Coordinates of N, CA and C in Angstrom, one line a residue:
M216 N -14.9 -41.5 19.6 CA -15.2 -40.2 19.9 C -14.0 -39.3 20.2
M217 N -13.8 -38.2 19.5 CA -12.6 -37.4 19.7 C -12.8 -36.4 20.8
T218 N -11.6 -36.3 21.5 CA -11.6 -35.3 22.6 C -10.9 -34.0 22.2
E219 N -11.3 -32.9 22.7 CA -10.7 -31.6 22.4 C -9.6 -31.4 23.4
E220 N -8.4 -31.1 22.8 CA -7.2 -30.9 23.6 C -6.9 -29.4 23.7
T221 N -6.5 -29.0 24.9 CA -6.1 -27.5 25.1 C -4.7 -27.2 24.6
P222 N -4.4 -25.9 24.3 CA -3.1 -25.6 23.8 C -2.0 -26.0 24.7
N223 N -2.2 -26.0 26.1 CA -1.1 -26.3 27.0 C -0.7 -27.8 26.8
Q224 N -1.5 -28.6 26.3 CA -1.2 -30.0 26.1 C -0.1 -30.2 25.0
F225 N 0.0 -29.2 24.2 CA 0.9 -29.3 23.0 C 2.3 -28.7 23.4
I226 N 2.4 -28.0 24.6 CA 3.6 -27.4 25.0 C 4.5 -28.4 25.7
K227 N 5.7 -28.6 25.3 CA 6.6 -29.6 25.9 C 7.3 -29.0 27.1
K228 N 7.1 -29.7 28.2 CA 7.8 -29.2 29.4 C 9.3 -29.3 29.4
P229 N 10.0 -28.3 30.0 CA 11.5 -28.4 30.0 C 11.9 -29.7 30.7
S230 N 13.0 -30.3 30.2 CA 13.5 -31.5 30.8 C 14.4 -31.1 32.0
R231 N 14.8 -32.1 32.8 CA 15.7 -31.8 33.9 C 17.1 -31.3 33.4
L232 N 17.5 -31.8 32.3 CA 18.8 -31.3 31.7 C 18.7 -29.8 31.4
Q233 N 17.6 -29.4 30.8 CA 17.4 -28.0 30.4 C 17.3 -27.1 31.7
H234 N 16.7 -27.6 32.7 CA 16.6 -26.9 34.0 C 18.0 -26.7 34.6
F235 N 18.8 -27.8 34.5 CA 20.2 -27.8 35.0 C 21.0 -26.8 34.2
R236 N 20.9 -26.7 32.9 CA 21.7 -25.8 32.1 C 21.3 -24.4 32.4
R237 N 20.0 -24.1 32.6 CA 19.6 -22.7 32.9 C 20.1 -22.3 34.3
W238 N 20.2 -23.3 35.2 CA 20.7 -23.0 36.6 C 22.2 -22.7 36.5
L239 N 22.9 -23.5 35.6 CA 24.4 -23.2 35.5 C 24.6 -21.8 34.9
I240 N 23.8 -21.5 33.9 CA 24.0 -20.1 33.2 C 23.7 -19.0 34.2
A241 N 22.7 -19.2 35.1 CA 22.3 -18.2 36.1 C 23.4 -18.1 37.1
V242 N 23.9 -19.2 37.6 CA 25.0 -19.2 38.6 C 26.3 -18.6 38.0
G243 N 26.6 -19.0 36.8 CA 27.8 -18.5 36.1 C 27.8 -17.0 35.9
T244 N 26.6 -16.5 35.5 CA 26.4 -15.1 35.3 C 26.6 -14.3 36.6
G245 N 26.0 -14.9 37.7 CA 26.1 -14.3 39.0 C 27.6 -14.2 39.5
L246 N 28.3 -15.3 39.3 CA 29.7 -15.3 39.7 C 30.5 -14.3 38.9
L247 N 30.3 -14.2 37.6 CA 31.0 -13.2 36.8 C 30.7 -11.8 37.3
L248 N 29.5 -11.5 37.6 CA 29.1 -10.2 38.1 C 29.8 -9.9 39.5
L249 N 29.8 -11.0 40.3 CA 30.5 -10.8 41.6 C 32.0 -10.6 41.5
V250 N 32.6 -11.3 40.6 CA 34.1 -11.1 40.3 C 34.3 -9.7 39.8
A251 N 33.5 -9.2 38.9 CA 33.6 -7.9 38.3 C 33.5 -6.8 39.4
V252 N 32.5 -7.0 40.3 CA 32.3 -6.0 41.4 C 33.5 -6.0 42.3
L253 N 34.0 -7.2 42.7 CA 35.2 -7.3 43.6 C 36.4 -6.7 43.0
V254 N 36.6 -6.9 41.7 CA 37.8 -6.3 41.0 C 37.6 -4.8 41.0
W255 N 36.4 -4.3 40.8 CA 36.2 -2.8 40.7 C 36.4 -2.2 42.1
I256 N 36.0 -2.8 43.2 CA 36.1 -2.2 44.5 C 37.4 -2.5 45.2
T257 N 38.1 -3.5 44.8 CA 39.4 -3.9 45.4 C 40.5 -2.9 45.0
P258 N 41.2 -2.3 46.0 CA 42.3 -1.4 45.7 C 43.4 -2.1 44.9
P259 N 44.0 -1.3 44.0 CA 45.1 -1.9 43.2 C 46.3 -2.2 44.0
V260 N 47.1 -3.2 43.6 CA 48.3 -3.6 44.3 C 49.5 -2.7 43.7
I261 N 50.2 -2.1 44.6 CA 51.4 -1.3 44.1 C 52.6 -2.2 44.1
E262 N 53.5 -2.0 43.1 CA 54.7 -2.9 43.1 C 55.7 -2.4 44.1
A263 N 56.6 -3.3 44.5 CA 57.6 -2.9 45.5 C 58.5 -1.8 44.8
G264 N 58.7 -0.7 45.5 CA 59.5 0.4 45.0 C 58.8 1.4 44.2
Q265 N 57.5 1.1 43.8 CA 56.8 2.0 43.0 C 56.5 3.3 43.8
V266 N 56.7 4.5 43.1 CA 56.5 5.8 43.7 C 55.0 6.1 43.5
V267 N 54.3 6.5 44.6 CA 52.9 6.9 44.6 C 52.8 8.3 45.0
D268 N 52.2 9.2 44.2 CA 52.1 10.6 44.6 C 50.7 11.1 44.3
Q269 N 49.7 10.2 44.4 CA 48.3 10.6 44.2 C 47.4 10.0 45.3
F270 N 46.2 10.6 45.4 CA 45.3 10.1 46.4 C 44.6 8.8 46.0
G271 N 44.2 8.0 46.9 CA 43.6 6.7 46.6 C 43.9 5.7 47.6
S272 N 43.3 4.5 47.4 CA 43.6 3.3 48.2 C 44.4 2.3 47.5
F273 N 45.4 1.8 48.1 CA 46.4 0.9 47.5 C 46.7 -0.3 48.4
R274 N 46.9 -1.5 47.8 CA 47.3 -2.6 48.6 C 48.8 -2.7 48.5
Y275 N 49.4 -3.2 49.6 CA 50.9 -3.4 49.7 C 51.3 -4.5 48.6
P276 N 52.6 -4.5 48.3 CA 53.0 -5.5 47.2 C 52.6 -6.9 47.6
A277 N 52.7 -7.3 48.9 CA 52.3 -8.6 49.3 C 50.8 -8.8 49.3
G278 N 50.0 -7.7 49.2 CA 48.6 -7.9 49.1 C 47.9 -7.9 50.5
G279 N 48.6 -7.9 51.6 CA 47.9 -8.0 52.9 C 47.5 -6.7 53.4
H280 N 48.5 -5.8 53.6 CA 48.2 -4.5 54.2 C 47.6 -3.6 53.1
R281 N 47.0 -2.5 53.6 CA 46.4 -1.5 52.7 C 46.8 -0.1 53.1
L282 N 47.0 0.7 52.1 CA 47.4 2.1 52.3 C 46.3 3.0 51.7
E283 N 45.9 4.0 52.5 CA 44.9 4.9 52.1 C 45.4 6.3 52.2
I284 N 45.4 7.1 51.1 CA 45.9 8.4 51.1 C 44.7 9.3 50.6
K285 N 44.3 10.3 51.4 CA 43.2 11.1 51.0 C 43.4 12.6 51.5
K286 N 42.7 13.5 50.9 CA 42.7 14.9 51.3 C 41.6 15.2 52.1
T287 N 41.8 15.8 53.3 CA 40.8 16.1 54.3 C 40.1 17.4 53.9
D288 N 39.0 17.6 54.6 CA 38.3 18.9 54.4 C 39.1 20.1 54.8
E289 N 40.0 19.8 55.7 CA 40.9 20.9 56.2 C 42.0 21.3 55.3
G290 N 42.2 20.5 54.2 CA 43.2 20.7 53.2 C 44.5 20.0 53.5
N291 N 44.4 18.9 54.2 CA 45.6 18.2 54.6 C 45.7 16.8 53.9
V292 N 46.9 16.3 53.8 CA 47.0 14.9 53.3 C 47.0 14.0 54.5
Q293 N 46.2 13.0 54.5 CA 46.0 12.0 55.6 C 46.4 10.7 55.1
I294 N 47.4 10.1 55.7 CA 47.9 8.8 55.3 C 47.6 7.8 56.4
T295 N 46.8 6.7 56.0 CA 46.4 5.7 57.0 C 46.9 4.3 56.5
I296 N 47.3 3.5 57.4 CA 47.8 2.2 57.1 C 46.8 1.2 57.8
F297 N 46.3 0.2 57.0 CA 45.5 -0.8 57.5 C 46.3 -2.1 57.5
R298 N 46.7 -2.6 58.6 CA 47.6 -3.8 58.7 C 46.7 -5.0 58.9
R299 N 47.0 -6.0 58.1 CA 46.3 -7.3 58.1 C 47.0 -8.3 59.0
S300 N 46.3 -8.9 59.9 CA 46.8 -10.0 60.7 C 45.8 -11.1 60.7
T301 N 46.2 -12.3 61.2 CA 45.2 -13.4 61.3 C 45.1 -13.9 62.7
R302 N 43.9 -14.0 63.2 CA 43.6 -14.5 64.5 C 42.8 -15.7 64.5
Y303 N 42.9 -16.5 65.5 CA 42.2 -17.8 65.6 C 42.5 -18.6 64.3
F304 N 43.8 -18.6 63.9 CA 44.3 -19.4 62.8 C 43.8 -19.0 61.4
F305 N 42.7 -18.4 61.2 CA 42.2 -18.2 59.9 C 41.4 -16.9 59.7
I306 N 40.9 -16.2 60.8 CA 40.1 -15.1 60.7 C 41.0 -13.8 60.4
P307 N 40.8 -13.1 59.3 CA 41.6 -11.9 59.0 C 41.1 -10.7 59.8
V308 N 42.0 -9.9 60.3 CA 41.7 -8.8 61.1 C 42.5 -7.6 60.5
M309 N 41.9 -6.4 60.3 CA 42.5 -5.2 59.8 C 42.7 -4.2 61.0
T310 N 43.9 -3.8 61.2 CA 44.1 -2.8 62.3 C 44.4 -1.4 61.7
K311 N 43.7 -0.4 62.0 CA 43.9 0.9 61.5 C 45.0 1.7 62.2
Y312 N 45.9 2.3 61.4 CA 47.0 3.1 62.0 C 47.1 4.4 61.3
S313 N 46.8 5.5 62.0 CA 47.0 6.8 61.4 C 48.4 7.2 61.3
F314 N 49.0 7.0 60.2 CA 50.5 7.2 60.0 C 50.9 8.6 60.0
R315 N 50.3 9.5 59.2 CA 50.8 10.9 59.1 C 49.8 11.8 58.5
T316 N 49.7 13.0 59.0 CA 48.8 14.0 58.4 C 49.7 15.3 58.3
F317 N 49.6 15.9 57.1 CA 50.4 17.2 56.9 C 49.7 18.0 55.8
E318 N 50.1 19.2 55.6 CA 49.5 20.1 54.7 C 49.6 19.6 53.2
A319 N 48.5 19.7 52.5 CA 48.5 19.3 51.1 C 49.3 20.2 50.2
E320 N 49.6 21.4 50.6 CA 50.5 22.3 49.8 C 51.9 21.7 49.6
R321 N 52.3 20.9 50.6 CA 53.7 20.4 50.5 C 53.8 19.4 49.4
D322 N 55.0 19.2 48.8 CA 55.3 18.2 47.9 C 55.4 16.9 48.7
W323 N 55.0 15.8 48.1 CA 55.0 14.5 48.9 C 55.0 13.3 47.9
F324 N 55.5 12.2 48.3 CA 55.3 10.9 47.6 C 55.7 9.8 48.6
V325 N 55.2 8.6 48.3 CA 55.5 7.5 49.2 C 55.9 6.3 48.3
S326 N 56.4 5.3 49.0 CA 56.8 4.0 48.3 C 56.9 2.9 49.4
V327 N 56.6 1.7 48.9 CA 56.6 0.6 49.8 C 57.7 -0.4 49.3
D328 N 58.6 -0.8 50.1 CA 59.7 -1.6 49.7 C 59.3 -3.1 49.7
R329 N 60.2 -4.0 49.3 CA 59.9 -5.4 49.2 C 59.6 -6.1 50.5
N330 N 60.0 -5.4 51.6 CA 59.7 -5.9 53.0 C 58.5 -5.2 53.6
Q331 N 57.7 -4.6 52.8 CA 56.4 -4.0 53.2 C 56.6 -2.8 54.2
R332 N 57.7 -2.1 54.0 CA 58.0 -0.9 54.8 C 57.6 0.3 54.0
L333 N 56.9 1.3 54.6 CA 56.4 2.5 53.9 C 57.4 3.6 54.1
W334 N 57.8 4.2 53.0 CA 58.7 5.4 53.0 C 58.0 6.6 52.5
L335 N 58.1 7.7 53.2 CA 57.4 8.9 52.9 C 58.4 10.1 52.8
F336 N 58.3 10.8 51.7 CA 58.9 12.1 51.6 C 57.9 13.2 51.8
Q337 N 58.2 14.1 52.6 CA 57.3 15.3 53.0 C 58.1 16.5 52.7
G338 N 57.6 17.3 51.7 CA 58.4 18.5 51.3 C 58.3 19.7 52.2
R339 N 59.1 20.7 51.9 CA 59.2 21.9 52.7 C 57.9 22.8 52.6
W340 N 57.6 23.4 53.7 CA 56.5 24.4 53.7 C 57.1 25.8 53.5
K341 N 56.6 26.5 52.5 CA 57.1 27.8 52.2 C 56.3 28.8 53.0
K342 N 57.1 29.7 53.6 CA 56.5 30.7 54.6 C 55.5 31.6 53.9
E343 N 55.7 31.8 52.6 CA 54.7 32.7 51.9 C 53.3 32.0 51.8
W344 N 53.2 30.8 52.1 CA 51.9 30.1 52.1 C 51.1 30.5 53.3
G345 N 51.7 31.1 54.3 CA 51.0 31.4 55.5 C 51.4 30.7 56.7
K346 N 50.6 30.7 57.7 CA 50.9 30.1 59.0 C 50.6 28.6 58.9
L347 N 51.4 27.8 59.6 CA 51.2 26.4 59.7 C 49.9 26.1 60.4
R348 N 49.2 25.1 59.9 CA 48.0 24.7 60.5 C 48.2 23.6 61.5
K349 N 47.4 23.5 62.6 CA 47.6 22.5 63.6 C 47.1 21.2 63.0
M350 N 47.8 20.1 63.3 CA 47.5 18.8 62.9 C 46.6 18.1 63.9
P351 N 46.0 17.0 63.6 CA 45.2 16.3 64.6 C 45.9 16.0 65.9
S352 N 47.2 15.8 65.9 CA 47.9 15.6 67.1 C 48.0 16.8 68.0
G353 N 47.6 18.0 67.4 CA 47.6 19.2 68.2 C 48.9 20.0 68.0
E354 N 49.8 19.5 67.2 CA 51.1 20.1 66.9 C 51.2 20.5 65.5
T355 N 52.1 21.4 65.2 CA 52.4 21.8 63.8 C 53.7 21.1 63.3
I356 N 53.8 20.8 62.1 CA 54.9 20.2 61.5 C 55.9 21.2 61.1
P357 N 57.2 21.0 61.3 CA 58.2 22.0 61.0 C 58.2 22.4 59.5
Y358 N 58.8 23.6 59.3 CA 58.9 24.1 57.9 C 59.7 23.2 57.0
G359 N 60.8 22.6 57.5 CA 61.7 21.8 56.7 C 61.1 20.5 56.2
Q360 N 61.7 20.0 55.2 CA 61.3 18.7 54.6 C 61.9 17.5 55.4
G361 N 61.3 16.4 55.2 CA 61.8 15.2 55.9 C 61.4 13.9 55.2
I362 N 62.0 12.8 55.7 CA 61.8 11.5 55.2 C 61.6 10.6 56.4
L363 N 60.5 9.8 56.3 CA 60.1 8.9 57.4 C 59.9 7.5 56.8
M364 N 60.2 6.5 57.6 CA 60.0 5.1 57.3 C 59.2 4.4 58.3
D365 N 58.1 3.8 57.9 CA 57.3 3.0 58.9 C 57.4 1.5 58.6
G366 N 57.7 0.7 59.6 CA 57.8 -0.7 59.4 C 58.9 -1.3 60.3
I367 N 59.6 -2.2 59.8 CA 60.6 -2.9 60.6 C 62.0 -2.2 60.4
C368 N 62.7 -1.9 61.5 CA 64.0 -1.3 61.4 C 64.9 -2.1 62.3
F369 N 66.2 -1.8 62.2 CA 67.2 -2.5 62.9 C 67.9 -1.5 64.0
L370 N 67.9 -2.0 65.2 CA 68.6 -1.3 66.3 C 70.1 -1.4 66.1
P371 N 70.9 -0.5 66.8 CA 72.4 -0.7 66.7 C 72.8 -2.0 67.2
T372 N 72.0 -2.7 68.0 CA 72.4 -4.0 68.5 C 72.2 -5.1 67.4
G373 N 71.5 -4.7 66.3 CA 71.1 -5.7 65.3 C 69.8 -6.3 65.5
Q374 N 69.1 -6.0 66.6 CA 67.8 -6.5 66.8 C 66.7 -5.8 66.0
L375 N 65.5 -6.4 65.9 CA 64.5 -5.8 65.1 C 63.6 -4.9 66.0
A376 N 63.1 -3.8 65.4 CA 62.1 -2.9 66.1 C 61.0 -2.6 65.1
K377 N 59.8 -2.3 65.6 CA 58.7 -2.0 64.8 C 58.3 -0.5 65.1
G378 N 58.0 0.3 64.1 CA 57.6 1.6 64.4 C 58.0 2.6 63.2
T379 N 58.0 3.8 63.5 CA 58.3 4.9 62.6 C 59.6 5.5 62.9
T380 N 60.5 5.7 62.0 CA 61.8 6.3 62.2 C 61.9 7.5 61.3
V381 N 62.7 8.5 61.7 CA 63.0 9.7 60.9 C 64.3 9.4 60.3
V382 N 64.3 9.1 59.0 CA 65.5 8.6 58.3 C 66.6 9.7 58.3
M383 N 66.2 10.9 58.2 CA 67.2 12.0 58.1 C 67.9 12.2 59.4
N384 N 67.4 11.7 60.5 CA 68.1 11.8 61.8 C 69.0 10.7 62.0
N385 N 68.6 9.4 61.7 CA 69.4 8.3 62.0 C 70.3 7.9 60.8
S386 N 70.0 8.5 59.6 CA 70.8 8.3 58.4 C 70.8 6.8 58.0
D387 N 69.7 6.1 58.3 CA 69.7 4.6 58.0 C 68.8 4.5 56.7
W388 N 69.5 4.3 55.6 CA 68.9 4.2 54.3 C 68.8 2.7 53.8
T389 N 69.1 1.8 54.7 CA 69.2 0.4 54.3 C 67.8 -0.1 53.8
G390 N 67.8 -0.6 52.6 CA 66.6 -1.2 52.0 C 65.7 -0.1 51.4
C391 N 66.1 1.1 51.3 CA 65.3 2.1 50.7 C 65.1 1.9 49.2
P392 N 63.9 1.9 48.7 CA 63.7 1.6 47.2 C 64.5 2.6 46.4
P393 N 65.3 2.2 45.4 CA 66.0 3.1 44.5 C 65.1 4.1 43.9
E394 N 63.9 3.7 43.5 CA 63.0 4.6 42.8 C 62.6 5.8 43.7
F395 N 62.4 5.5 45.0 CA 62.1 6.5 46.0 C 63.3 7.4 46.2
F396 N 64.4 6.8 46.3 CA 65.7 7.6 46.6 C 66.0 8.6 45.5
E397 N 65.8 8.1 44.3 CA 66.2 9.0 43.1 C 65.2 10.1 43.0
R398 N 64.0 10.0 43.5 CA 63.0 11.0 43.4 C 63.2 12.2 44.4
I399 N 64.0 12.0 45.4 CA 64.2 12.9 46.5 C 64.8 14.2 45.9
P400 N 64.1 15.4 46.1 CA 64.7 16.6 45.5 C 65.8 17.2 46.4
G401 N 66.9 17.7 45.7 CA 67.9 18.3 46.5 C 68.9 17.4 47.2
K402 N 68.8 16.1 47.0 CA 69.7 15.2 47.7 C 71.2 15.4 47.2
D403 N 71.4 15.8 45.9 CA 72.7 16.0 45.4 C 73.3 17.2 45.9
Q404 N 72.5 18.2 46.3 CA 73.0 19.4 46.9 C 73.3 19.3 48.4
G405 N 72.8 18.3 49.0 CA 73.1 18.0 50.4 C 72.7 19.1 51.4
Q406 N 73.6 19.4 52.2 CA 73.4 20.4 53.3 C 72.9 21.7 52.9
P407 N 73.3 22.3 51.8 CA 72.8 23.6 51.5 C 71.3 23.7 51.3
V408 N 70.7 22.5 51.0 CA 69.2 22.5 50.8 C 68.5 21.9 52.0
W409 N 69.1 20.9 52.6 CA 68.5 20.2 53.7 C 68.9 20.7 55.1
G410 N 69.9 21.5 55.1 CA 70.3 22.1 56.4 C 71.5 21.5 57.0
G411 N 72.3 22.2 57.7 CA 73.6 21.8 58.2 C 73.5 20.6 59.2
E412 N 72.4 20.5 59.9 CA 72.2 19.4 60.9 C 71.9 18.1 60.3
I413 N 71.6 18.1 58.9 CA 71.2 16.8 58.3 C 72.4 16.2 57.7
P414 N 72.6 14.9 58.0 CA 73.8 14.1 57.4 C 73.7 14.1 55.9
Q415 N 74.9 13.9 55.3 CA 75.0 13.9 53.9 C 74.2 12.6 53.3
F416 N 73.7 12.7 52.2 CA 73.0 11.6 51.5 C 74.1 10.6 51.0
P417 N 73.8 9.3 51.0 CA 74.7 8.3 50.4 C 74.6 8.4 48.9
Q418 N 75.6 7.8 48.2 CA 75.5 7.7 46.8 C 74.3 6.9 46.3
S419 N 74.0 5.9 47.1 CA 72.9 5.0 46.8 C 72.5 4.3 48.1
P420 N 71.2 3.9 48.2 CA 70.8 3.3 49.5 C 71.4 1.8 49.5
P421 N 72.0 1.4 50.7 CA 72.5 0.1 50.8 C 71.4 -0.9 50.9
A422 N 71.6 -2.1 50.4 CA 70.6 -3.2 50.4 C 70.7 -3.9 51.7
L423 N 69.6 -4.5 52.1 CA 69.6 -5.3 53.3 C 70.5 -6.6 53.1
T424 N 71.1 -7.0 54.2 CA 71.9 -8.2 54.1 C 71.0 -9.4 54.2
K425 N 71.5 -10.6 53.8 CA 70.7 -11.8 53.8 C 70.2 -12.1 55.3
Q426 N 71.1 -11.8 56.2 CA 70.7 -12.0 57.6 C 69.5 -11.1 58.0
Q427 N 69.6 -9.9 57.6 CA 68.5 -8.9 57.9 C 67.2 -9.3 57.3
E428 N 67.3 -9.7 56.0 CA 66.1 -10.2 55.3 C 65.5 -11.4 56.0
K429 N 66.3 -12.3 56.5 CA 65.9 -13.5 57.2 C 65.2 -13.1 58.5
L430 N 65.7 -12.1 59.2 CA 65.1 -11.7 60.5 C 63.7 -11.1 60.2
I431 N 63.6 -10.3 59.1 CA 62.3 -9.7 58.8 C 61.3 -10.7 58.4
A432 N 61.8 -11.7 57.6 CA 60.9 -12.8 57.2 C 60.3 -13.6 58.4
S433 N 61.0 -13.5 59.5 CA 60.6 -14.3 60.7 C 59.3 -13.6 61.3
L434 N 58.9 -12.5 60.9 CA 57.7 -11.8 61.4 C 56.7 -11.7 60.3
P435 N 56.1 -12.8 59.8 CA 55.3 -12.7 58.6 C 54.0 -12.0 58.8
Q436 N 53.4 -12.0 60.0 CA 52.2 -11.3 60.3 C 52.3 -9.8 60.2
Y437 N 53.5 -9.3 60.5 CA 53.7 -7.9 60.5 C 54.2 -7.4 59.1
S438 N 55.2 -8.1 58.6 CA 55.8 -7.7 57.3 C 54.9 -8.0 56.1
R439 N 54.0 -9.0 56.2 CA 53.2 -9.4 55.1 C 51.7 -8.9 55.3

């Protein structure tokens, strides 16, 4: 006596190997999508000495710290540094530091040197542009142009210090990226452009000594 078979009895069920292959394909596709998203949202790394004169988010050459440059609703350039450190041996922590805010009408550009120090050129404010706006600090920035460096610097005693220095006041160009230095407008004209109280520019920025680089390398959490 013949029995009637249903269509489902003729359908071969997937084997364990086929299930495993499908699982691998799904996982691989998910990983590729995740990597693509991470690449898309992760800020690009700027090279040591590279001159940046546009808005955006950028990672320092060593990849740890992050630089954010944006234009505010008030028409100012706002530069923020996010410093990365490690606590409890492995947990990364980002510390926000509002480095500088100034009028967007000014000429400006930045660069990060090989020791993760940020250099900023801030151009002159022209009086025909109108009255200076108050910055978040409550003060106005002078009409003149200037150069600042944020990071590790050396005291006259040879010891290390951390913070922001006005390069034009202390005339310490040690370790300044050549690309940044060559971009500075009016440096060849010296005092007639920059003012009589500003020291003369060097022919080229001196490099850090091996001893200085060794001292900076002793502070990996800050410099990297």
